[in-house]
């Protein structure tokens, strides 16, 4: 699932809310906003096979992403979850909620985050991360059902 961001503006904050049931074999991305090659992860939510969640984000002028782990919230394979991510570069905070349970963490970089410039090299994928090959058939995709997805930027 790819959302076009051609008309989007660089963001200082926003929120994303997804209701999804995901089945995965080991690991994968619930969503990932990155460049087309997938190697610059601006905002990407990753889960491992135990359901632990980590947000990867790209600090301004950085060559690689930084990960923030969330130990208080998890997802379970095969179950439907309502996942909400709210972030603010101005407040330097990110809150992740799974089925009503939430955890807030601070961005660990200064300045906190950089968003991609609108165009062909800025993609938002659901249940996948773009690959260096430019396709979706790779180890970072997952199978599942998305009941709804909402993305708000400000």
GROMACS .gro file of C-alpha atoms in nm:
model
  154
    1UNK     CA    1   0.000   0.000   0.000
    2UNK     CA    2   0.162   0.323  -0.115
    3UNK     CA    3   0.034   0.670  -0.034
    4UNK     CA    4   0.141   0.947  -0.271
    5UNK     CA    5   0.305   1.243  -0.103
    6UNK     CA    6   0.360   1.461  -0.411
    7UNK     CA    7   0.149   1.745  -0.270
    8UNK     CA    8   0.259   1.710   0.093
    9UNK     CA    9   0.459   1.971   0.278
   10UNK     CA   10   0.756   1.901   0.503
   11UNK     CA   11   0.615   1.850   0.851
   12UNK     CA   12   0.689   1.958   1.206
   13UNK     CA   13   0.449   1.706   1.355
   14UNK     CA   14   0.145   1.493   1.296
   15UNK     CA   15  -0.023   1.169   1.375
   16UNK     CA   16  -0.099   0.843   1.208
   17UNK     CA   17  -0.372   0.603   1.316
   18UNK     CA   18  -0.399   0.255   1.168
   19UNK     CA   19  -0.634  -0.033   1.246
   20UNK     CA   20  -0.466  -0.346   1.116
   21UNK     CA   21  -0.429  -0.718   1.154
   22UNK     CA   22  -0.082  -0.828   1.057
   23UNK     CA   23   0.073  -1.169   1.026
   24UNK     CA   24   0.447  -1.188   1.003
   25UNK     CA   25   0.706  -1.457   1.012
   26UNK     CA   26   0.975  -1.268   1.197
   27UNK     CA   27   0.996  -0.892   1.151
   28UNK     CA   28   0.877  -0.605   0.940
   29UNK     CA   29   0.748  -0.252   0.910
   30UNK     CA   30   0.395  -0.148   1.004
   31UNK     CA   31   0.458   0.168   0.802
   32UNK     CA   32   0.758   0.348   0.664
   33UNK     CA   33   0.800   0.699   0.522
   34UNK     CA   34   1.131   0.701   0.338
   35UNK     CA   35   1.308   0.788   0.019
   36UNK     CA   36   1.229   0.564  -0.279
   37UNK     CA   37   1.537   0.349  -0.218
   38UNK     CA   38   1.431   0.288   0.144
   39UNK     CA   39   1.772   0.363   0.291
   40UNK     CA   40   1.672   0.699   0.443
   41UNK     CA   41   1.396   0.620   0.693
   42UNK     CA   42   1.226   0.946   0.791
   43UNK     CA   43   0.952   0.791   1.011
   44UNK     CA   44   0.924   0.411   1.017
   45UNK     CA   45   0.756   0.186   1.273
   46UNK     CA   46   0.916  -0.157   1.293
   47UNK     CA   47   0.818  -0.470   1.485
   48UNK     CA   48   1.022  -0.777   1.565
   49UNK     CA   49   0.891  -1.134   1.604
   50UNK     CA   50   0.814  -1.075   1.974
   51UNK     CA   51   0.592  -0.776   1.888
   52UNK     CA   52   0.835  -0.516   2.026
   53UNK     CA   53   0.805  -0.183   1.847
   54UNK     CA   54   1.074   0.061   1.739
   55UNK     CA   55   1.038   0.393   1.562
   56UNK     CA   56   1.318   0.483   1.324
   57UNK     CA   57   1.356   0.849   1.232
   58UNK     CA   58   1.607   1.057   1.042
   59UNK     CA   59   1.767   1.352   1.223
   60UNK     CA   60   1.836   1.664   1.022
   61UNK     CA   61   2.146   1.637   0.801
   62UNK     CA   62   2.208   1.277   0.918
   63UNK     CA   63   2.325   0.994   0.695
   64UNK     CA   64   2.137   0.723   0.886
   65UNK     CA   65   1.830   0.676   1.103
   66UNK     CA   66   1.807   0.653   1.482
   67UNK     CA   67   1.578   0.404   1.657
   68UNK     CA   68   1.360   0.465   1.964
   69UNK     CA   69   1.227   0.153   2.137
   70UNK     CA   70   0.887   0.130   2.306
   71UNK     CA   71   0.893  -0.129   2.585
   72UNK     CA   72   0.545  -0.058   2.727
   73UNK     CA   73   0.342  -0.134   2.412
   74UNK     CA   74   0.349  -0.440   2.183
   75UNK     CA   75   0.160  -0.598   1.896
   76UNK     CA   76   0.059  -0.963   1.863
   77UNK     CA   77   0.068  -1.142   1.529
   78UNK     CA   78  -0.275  -1.235   1.398
   79UNK     CA   79  -0.463  -0.993   1.627
   80UNK     CA   80  -0.624  -0.670   1.512
   81UNK     CA   81  -0.466  -0.364   1.669
   82UNK     CA   82  -0.540   0.006   1.665
   83UNK     CA   83  -0.201   0.174   1.644
   84UNK     CA   84  -0.162   0.550   1.680
   85UNK     CA   85   0.163   0.742   1.648
   86UNK     CA   86   0.174   1.111   1.736
   87UNK     CA   87   0.493   1.310   1.701
   88UNK     CA   88   0.611   1.667   1.731
   89UNK     CA   89   0.950   1.790   1.622
   90UNK     CA   90   0.880   2.113   1.809
   91UNK     CA   91   0.812   1.936   2.142
   92UNK     CA   92   1.074   1.670   2.063
   93UNK     CA   93   0.830   1.395   2.170
   94UNK     CA   94   0.669   1.092   2.013
   95UNK     CA   95   0.377   0.894   2.158
   96UNK     CA   96   0.291   0.543   2.045
   97UNK     CA   97  -0.046   0.391   2.141
   98UNK     CA   98  -0.152   0.032   2.081
   99UNK     CA   99  -0.513  -0.052   2.168
  100UNK     CA  100  -0.531   0.239   2.414
  101UNK     CA  101  -0.206   0.168   2.601
  102UNK     CA  102   0.050   0.437   2.526
  103UNK     CA  103   0.409   0.536   2.586
  104UNK     CA  104   0.577   0.872   2.522
  105UNK     CA  105   0.945   0.901   2.440
  106UNK     CA  106   1.171   1.195   2.357
  107UNK     CA  107   1.351   1.222   2.027
  108UNK     CA  108   1.718   1.160   2.099
  109UNK     CA  109   1.870   1.390   1.837
  110UNK     CA  110   1.907   1.765   1.816
  111UNK     CA  111   1.724   1.886   1.609
  112UNK     CA  112   1.478   1.600   1.644
  113UNK     CA  113   1.376   1.496   1.294
  114UNK     CA  114   1.376   1.573   0.924
  115UNK     CA  115   1.101   1.491   0.679
  116UNK     CA  116   1.148   1.410   0.310
  117UNK     CA  117   1.091   1.670   0.041
  118UNK     CA  118   0.769   1.612  -0.155
  119UNK     CA  119   0.821   1.434  -0.487
  120UNK     CA  120   0.899   1.094  -0.639
  121UNK     CA  121   1.169   1.030  -0.379
  122UNK     CA  122   0.931   1.054  -0.080
  123UNK     CA  123   0.704   0.753  -0.020
  124UNK     CA  124   0.485   0.630   0.263
  125UNK     CA  125   0.425   0.254   0.261
  126UNK     CA  126   0.191   0.058   0.487
  127UNK     CA  127   0.311  -0.286   0.607
  128UNK     CA  128   0.633  -0.243   0.409
  129UNK     CA  129   0.949  -0.042   0.364
  130UNK     CA  130   1.075   0.056   0.022
  131UNK     CA  131   1.382  -0.136  -0.089
  132UNK     CA  132   1.701  -0.035  -0.259
  133UNK     CA  133   1.574  -0.231  -0.560
  134UNK     CA  134   1.267  -0.004  -0.568
  135UNK     CA  135   1.020  -0.289  -0.523
  136UNK     CA  136   0.799  -0.423  -0.246
  137UNK     CA  137   0.890  -0.791  -0.279
  138UNK     CA  138   1.155  -0.810  -0.014
  139UNK     CA  139   1.210  -0.917   0.345
  140UNK     CA  140   1.063  -0.600   0.498
  141UNK     CA  141   0.703  -0.653   0.374
  142UNK     CA  142   0.434  -0.823   0.580
  143UNK     CA  143   0.096  -0.977   0.503
  144UNK     CA  144  -0.220  -0.867   0.673
  145UNK     CA  145  -0.541  -0.668   0.657
  146UNK     CA  146  -0.566  -0.293   0.703
  147UNK     CA  147  -0.911  -0.193   0.825
  148UNK     CA  148  -0.836   0.179   0.816
  149UNK     CA  149  -0.549   0.425   0.799
  150UNK     CA  150  -0.545   0.797   0.874
  151UNK     CA  151  -0.248   1.030   0.835
  152UNK     CA  152  -0.251   1.390   0.958
  153UNK     CA  153   0.039   1.634   0.933
  154UNK     CA  154   0.072   1.980   1.076
   0.00000   0.00000   0.00000
